[in-house]
């Protein structure tokens, strides 16, 4: 089955990518936020609980929640590169 996807190529609005410079490499901001949050949770849970297993689980769940949560916020959807023809993403 073939489907025609009508795309208005003249109505493109460029969106500024949210990136952070990490040692000269552009990283998506949601990844940096997830790593910072996981490190903070790991430090706090290690000090308060003292168990490496609890710390690993807590920081891992925090990393996953922040990474996925910020990825799906409005305005952070992936954008197809300009080299792709209209209708292909």
Short mmCIF file of N, CA, C and O in Angstrom, two decimals, residues 4-88:
data_model
loop_
_atom_site.label_atom_id
_atom_site.label_comp_id
_atom_site.label_asym_id
_atom_site.label_seq_id
_atom_site.Cartn_x
_atom_site.Cartn_y
_atom_site.Cartn_z
N UNK A 4 0.57 8.82 0.20
CA UNK A 4 1.13 10.11 -0.19
C UNK A 4 1.17 11.01 1.03
O UNK A 4 0.15 11.22 1.69
N UNK A 5 2.34 11.48 1.34
CA UNK A 5 2.50 12.39 2.47
C UNK A 5 2.77 13.77 1.90
O UNK A 5 3.78 14.00 1.24
N UNK A 6 1.85 14.68 2.15
CA UNK A 6 1.98 16.04 1.63
C UNK A 6 2.81 16.86 2.62
O UNK A 6 2.43 17.02 3.78
N UNK A 7 3.93 17.36 2.16
CA UNK A 7 4.83 18.12 3.02
C UNK A 7 5.02 19.50 2.40
O UNK A 7 5.32 19.63 1.22
N UNK A 8 4.85 20.51 3.22
CA UNK A 8 5.05 21.88 2.77
C UNK A 8 6.48 22.28 3.13
O UNK A 8 6.76 22.71 4.25
N UNK A 9 7.39 22.11 2.19
CA UNK A 9 8.82 22.37 2.45
C UNK A 9 9.11 23.85 2.66
O UNK A 9 10.14 24.21 3.21
N UNK A 10 8.22 24.72 2.22
CA UNK A 10 8.48 26.15 2.37
C UNK A 10 8.15 26.65 3.77
O UNK A 10 8.44 27.78 4.11
N UNK A 11 7.53 25.83 4.59
CA UNK A 11 7.11 26.26 5.92
C UNK A 11 8.03 25.74 7.01
O UNK A 11 7.63 25.50 8.13
N UNK A 12 9.29 25.56 6.72
CA UNK A 12 10.23 25.04 7.72
C UNK A 12 10.72 26.18 8.60
O UNK A 12 11.13 27.22 8.12
N UNK A 13 10.69 25.93 9.89
CA UNK A 13 11.23 26.89 10.86
C UNK A 13 12.38 26.22 11.58
O UNK A 13 12.17 25.24 12.29
N UNK A 14 13.58 26.73 11.41
CA UNK A 14 14.71 26.08 12.08
C UNK A 14 14.60 26.23 13.60
O UNK A 14 14.20 27.26 14.11
N UNK A 15 14.89 25.16 14.28
CA UNK A 15 14.85 25.15 15.74
C UNK A 15 16.27 25.07 16.26
O UNK A 15 17.06 24.24 15.82
N UNK A 16 16.58 25.92 17.18
CA UNK A 16 17.93 25.91 17.76
C UNK A 16 18.09 24.64 18.61
O UNK A 16 17.26 24.34 19.46
N UNK A 17 19.13 23.90 18.33
CA UNK A 17 19.39 22.68 19.09
C UNK A 17 19.89 23.04 20.48
O UNK A 17 20.73 23.92 20.64
N UNK A 18 19.38 22.35 21.47
CA UNK A 18 19.82 22.58 22.84
C UNK A 18 21.02 21.69 23.09
O UNK A 18 20.88 20.49 23.33
N UNK A 19 22.20 22.26 22.99
CA UNK A 19 23.43 21.50 23.21
C UNK A 19 24.29 22.18 24.25
O UNK A 19 24.15 23.37 24.52
N UNK A 20 25.20 21.40 24.80
CA UNK A 20 26.16 21.89 25.79
C UNK A 20 27.55 21.48 25.32
O UNK A 20 27.75 20.35 24.87
N UNK A 21 28.50 22.39 25.42
CA UNK A 21 29.87 22.10 25.01
C UNK A 21 30.59 21.36 26.14
O UNK A 21 30.78 21.90 27.22
N UNK A 22 30.97 20.10 25.87
CA UNK A 22 31.69 19.29 26.86
C UNK A 22 33.04 18.92 26.25
O UNK A 22 33.12 18.09 25.35
N UNK A 23 34.10 19.58 26.71
CA UNK A 23 35.46 19.36 26.21
C UNK A 23 35.52 19.47 24.68
O UNK A 23 36.16 18.66 24.01
N UNK A 24 34.85 20.47 24.14
CA UNK A 24 34.89 20.71 22.71
C UNK A 24 33.92 19.90 21.88
O UNK A 24 33.90 19.99 20.66
N UNK A 25 33.10 19.09 22.52
CA UNK A 25 32.12 18.26 21.81
C UNK A 25 30.72 18.72 22.20
O UNK A 25 30.43 18.92 23.38
N UNK A 26 29.86 18.91 21.20
CA UNK A 26 28.49 19.33 21.47
C UNK A 26 27.64 18.13 21.91
O UNK A 26 27.47 17.19 21.16
N UNK A 27 27.14 18.17 23.14
CA UNK A 27 26.28 17.11 23.67
C UNK A 27 24.87 17.64 23.78
O UNK A 27 24.67 18.81 24.14
N UNK A 28 23.86 16.80 23.53
CA UNK A 28 22.49 17.23 23.79
C UNK A 28 22.31 17.55 25.27
O UNK A 28 22.85 16.85 26.14
N UNK A 29 21.58 18.62 25.55
CA UNK A 29 21.44 19.09 26.93
C UNK A 29 20.78 18.05 27.83
O UNK A 29 21.15 17.93 29.01
N UNK A 30 19.84 17.26 27.30
CA UNK A 30 19.16 16.28 28.16
C UNK A 30 20.12 15.21 28.66
O UNK A 30 19.96 14.69 29.76
N UNK A 31 21.15 14.89 27.90
CA UNK A 31 22.13 13.90 28.35
C UNK A 31 22.99 14.46 29.49
O UNK A 31 23.26 13.77 30.47
N UNK A 32 23.40 15.71 29.35
CA UNK A 32 24.21 16.33 30.40
C UNK A 32 23.40 16.47 31.68
O UNK A 32 23.89 16.17 32.79
N UNK A 33 22.13 16.88 31.56
CA UNK A 33 21.27 17.00 32.75
C UNK A 33 21.10 15.65 33.43
O UNK A 33 21.12 15.58 34.67
N UNK A 34 20.94 14.59 32.65
CA UNK A 34 20.76 13.26 33.23
C UNK A 34 22.01 12.81 33.98
O UNK A 34 21.92 12.24 35.08
N UNK A 35 23.19 13.06 33.41
CA UNK A 35 24.43 12.66 34.07
C UNK A 35 24.66 13.44 35.36
O UNK A 35 25.08 12.88 36.37
N UNK A 36 24.37 14.73 35.34
CA UNK A 36 24.54 15.56 36.54
C UNK A 36 23.56 15.13 37.63
O UNK A 36 23.94 15.00 38.81
N UNK A 37 22.31 14.88 37.26
CA UNK A 37 21.31 14.44 38.24
C UNK A 37 21.70 13.09 38.83
O UNK A 37 21.58 12.88 40.05
N UNK A 38 22.16 12.16 38.01
CA UNK A 38 22.55 10.84 38.50
C UNK A 38 23.75 10.94 39.44
O UNK A 38 23.80 10.23 40.46
N UNK A 39 24.71 11.80 39.12
CA UNK A 39 25.87 11.97 40.00
C UNK A 39 25.45 12.56 41.34
O UNK A 39 25.95 12.13 42.40
N UNK A 40 24.53 13.52 41.32
CA UNK A 40 24.06 14.13 42.57
C UNK A 40 23.31 13.11 43.42
O UNK A 40 23.52 13.02 44.64
N UNK A 41 22.44 12.32 42.80
CA UNK A 41 21.69 11.29 43.53
C UNK A 41 22.66 10.24 44.08
O UNK A 41 22.50 9.76 45.21
N UNK A 42 23.66 9.87 43.30
CA UNK A 42 24.63 8.87 43.76
C UNK A 42 25.38 9.37 44.99
O UNK A 42 25.56 8.63 45.97
N UNK A 43 25.80 10.62 44.96
CA UNK A 43 26.54 11.17 46.09
C UNK A 43 25.67 11.23 47.34
O UNK A 43 26.08 10.80 48.43
N UNK A 44 24.45 11.72 47.19
CA UNK A 44 23.55 11.85 48.35
C UNK A 44 23.17 10.48 48.90
O UNK A 44 23.21 10.26 50.11
N UNK A 45 22.83 9.54 48.02
CA UNK A 45 22.42 8.23 48.52
C UNK A 45 23.59 7.46 49.13
O UNK A 45 23.40 6.70 50.08
N UNK A 46 24.78 7.64 48.61
CA UNK A 46 25.94 6.97 49.20
C UNK A 46 26.24 7.52 50.59
O UNK A 46 26.56 6.76 51.51
N UNK A 47 26.09 8.83 50.76
CA UNK A 47 26.33 9.43 52.07
C UNK A 47 25.24 9.04 53.06
O UNK A 47 25.52 8.69 54.21
N UNK A 48 23.98 9.08 52.62
CA UNK A 48 22.88 8.80 53.53
C UNK A 48 22.69 7.32 53.83
O UNK A 48 22.43 6.93 54.97
N UNK A 49 22.78 6.47 52.80
CA UNK A 49 22.49 5.05 52.97
C UNK A 49 23.76 4.24 53.18
O UNK A 49 23.80 3.34 54.02
N UNK A 50 24.80 4.52 52.40
CA UNK A 50 26.06 3.81 52.55
C UNK A 50 26.12 2.50 51.79
O UNK A 50 27.12 1.79 51.85
N UNK A 51 25.08 2.16 51.07
CA UNK A 51 25.06 0.90 50.33
C UNK A 51 25.33 1.18 48.85
O UNK A 51 24.65 2.00 48.23
N UNK A 52 26.32 0.48 48.31
CA UNK A 52 26.63 0.68 46.89
C UNK A 52 25.52 0.16 45.98
O UNK A 52 25.28 0.72 44.91
N UNK A 53 24.84 -0.88 46.42
CA UNK A 53 23.75 -1.43 45.59
C UNK A 53 22.59 -0.44 45.49
O UNK A 53 22.07 -0.19 44.41
N UNK A 54 22.20 0.14 46.61
CA UNK A 54 21.12 1.13 46.60
C UNK A 54 21.54 2.36 45.80
O UNK A 54 20.75 2.91 45.03
N UNK A 55 22.79 2.76 45.95
CA UNK A 55 23.30 3.91 45.21
C UNK A 55 23.27 3.66 43.72
O UNK A 55 22.86 4.53 42.93
N UNK A 56 23.68 2.48 43.28
CA UNK A 56 23.68 2.15 41.86
C UNK A 56 22.26 2.15 41.29
O UNK A 56 22.01 2.69 40.21
N UNK A 57 21.32 1.54 42.02
CA UNK A 57 19.94 1.51 41.54
C UNK A 57 19.34 2.92 41.50
O UNK A 57 18.68 3.30 40.54
N UNK A 58 19.56 3.69 42.55
CA UNK A 58 18.97 5.03 42.61
C UNK A 58 19.53 5.95 41.52
O UNK A 58 18.78 6.65 40.84
N UNK A 59 20.85 5.91 41.33
CA UNK A 59 21.44 6.77 40.30
C UNK A 59 21.07 6.30 38.90
O UNK A 59 20.84 7.10 38.00
N UNK A 60 20.98 4.99 38.71
CA UNK A 60 20.57 4.46 37.40
C UNK A 60 19.15 4.83 37.05
O UNK A 60 18.86 5.23 35.91
N UNK A 61 18.24 4.71 38.01
CA UNK A 61 16.85 5.10 37.76
C UNK A 61 16.71 6.60 37.53
O UNK A 61 15.92 7.04 36.69
N UNK A 62 17.49 7.39 38.25
CA UNK A 62 17.48 8.84 38.04
C UNK A 62 17.98 9.20 36.65
O UNK A 62 17.38 10.01 35.95
N UNK A 63 19.07 8.57 36.24
CA UNK A 63 19.63 8.81 34.91
C UNK A 63 18.59 8.50 33.83
O UNK A 63 18.35 9.30 32.93
N UNK A 64 17.97 7.36 33.95
CA UNK A 64 16.98 6.93 32.97
C UNK A 64 15.76 7.85 32.95
O UNK A 64 15.29 8.25 31.89
N UNK A 65 15.28 8.23 34.12
CA UNK A 65 14.09 9.08 34.20
C UNK A 65 14.35 10.46 33.61
O UNK A 65 13.53 10.98 32.84
N UNK A 66 15.49 11.06 33.95
CA UNK A 66 15.79 12.40 33.43
C UNK A 66 16.07 12.34 31.93
O UNK A 66 15.60 13.17 31.16
N UNK A 67 16.84 11.35 31.49
CA UNK A 67 17.19 11.21 30.07
C UNK A 67 15.94 11.07 29.22
O UNK A 67 15.74 11.79 28.26
N UNK A 68 15.08 10.12 29.57
CA UNK A 68 13.85 9.89 28.79
C UNK A 68 12.86 11.01 28.99
O UNK A 68 12.17 11.41 28.06
N UNK A 69 12.76 11.51 30.22
CA UNK A 69 11.79 12.58 30.50
C UNK A 69 12.07 13.84 29.72
O UNK A 69 11.16 14.43 29.13
N UNK A 70 13.31 14.28 29.69
CA UNK A 70 13.64 15.51 28.96
C UNK A 70 13.62 15.30 27.46
O UNK A 70 13.42 16.24 26.71
N UNK A 71 13.85 14.08 27.00
CA UNK A 71 13.81 13.82 25.56
C UNK A 71 12.43 14.04 24.99
O UNK A 71 12.28 14.44 23.85
N UNK A 72 11.40 13.75 25.78
CA UNK A 72 10.04 13.82 25.28
C UNK A 72 9.31 15.08 25.71
O UNK A 72 8.10 15.16 25.56
N UNK A 73 10.01 16.08 26.21
CA UNK A 73 9.38 17.35 26.50
C UNK A 73 9.03 18.05 25.20
O UNK A 73 9.67 17.84 24.17
N UNK A 74 8.00 18.88 25.20
CA UNK A 74 7.65 19.61 23.96
C UNK A 74 8.82 20.46 23.48
O UNK A 74 9.50 21.09 24.27
N UNK A 75 9.05 20.44 22.19
CA UNK A 75 10.13 21.23 21.60
C UNK A 75 11.46 20.54 21.52
O UNK A 75 12.43 21.12 21.07
N UNK A 76 11.54 19.28 21.94
CA UNK A 76 12.82 18.57 21.89
C UNK A 76 12.77 17.39 20.94
O UNK A 76 13.59 16.49 21.03
N UNK A 77 11.81 17.38 20.04
CA UNK A 77 11.69 16.27 19.09
C UNK A 77 12.86 16.28 18.13
O UNK A 77 13.44 17.31 17.81
N UNK A 78 13.22 15.11 17.65
CA UNK A 78 14.32 14.98 16.69
C UNK A 78 13.90 15.61 15.36
O UNK A 78 12.76 15.54 14.96
N UNK A 79 14.83 16.23 14.71
CA UNK A 79 14.57 16.88 13.44
C UNK A 79 15.42 16.18 12.37
O UNK A 79 16.61 15.92 12.58
N UNK A 80 14.81 15.87 11.26
CA UNK A 80 15.54 15.21 10.17
C UNK A 80 16.59 16.16 9.60
O UNK A 80 16.37 17.37 9.53
N UNK A 81 17.74 15.65 9.18
CA UNK A 81 18.76 16.51 8.59
C UNK A 81 18.26 17.12 7.30
O UNK A 81 17.38 16.60 6.63
N UNK A 82 18.84 18.25 6.94
CA UNK A 82 18.42 18.97 5.74
C UNK A 82 18.70 18.18 4.47
O UNK A 82 18.10 18.45 3.43
N UNK A 83 19.60 17.20 4.54
CA UNK A 83 19.93 16.42 3.36
C UNK A 83 18.82 15.45 2.96
O UNK A 83 18.80 14.96 1.84
N UNK A 84 17.90 15.14 3.91
CA UNK A 84 16.80 14.25 3.59
C UNK A 84 15.78 14.94 2.70
O UNK A 84 15.47 16.10 2.92
N UNK A 85 15.23 14.25 1.71
CA UNK A 85 14.19 14.85 0.89
C UNK A 85 12.92 15.07 1.72
O UNK A 85 12.74 14.41 2.73
N UNK A 86 12.06 15.98 1.31
CA UNK A 86 10.83 16.24 2.07
C UNK A 86 10.00 14.96 2.21
O UNK A 86 9.87 14.18 1.28
N UNK A 87 9.46 14.75 3.40
CA UNK A 87 8.63 13.59 3.65
C UNK A 87 9.38 12.43 4.25
O UNK A 87 8.77 11.47 4.70
N UNK A 88 10.70 12.47 4.27
CA UNK A 88 11.49 11.39 4.84
C UNK A 88 12.16 11.94 6.10
O UNK A 88 12.88 12.92 6.04
#
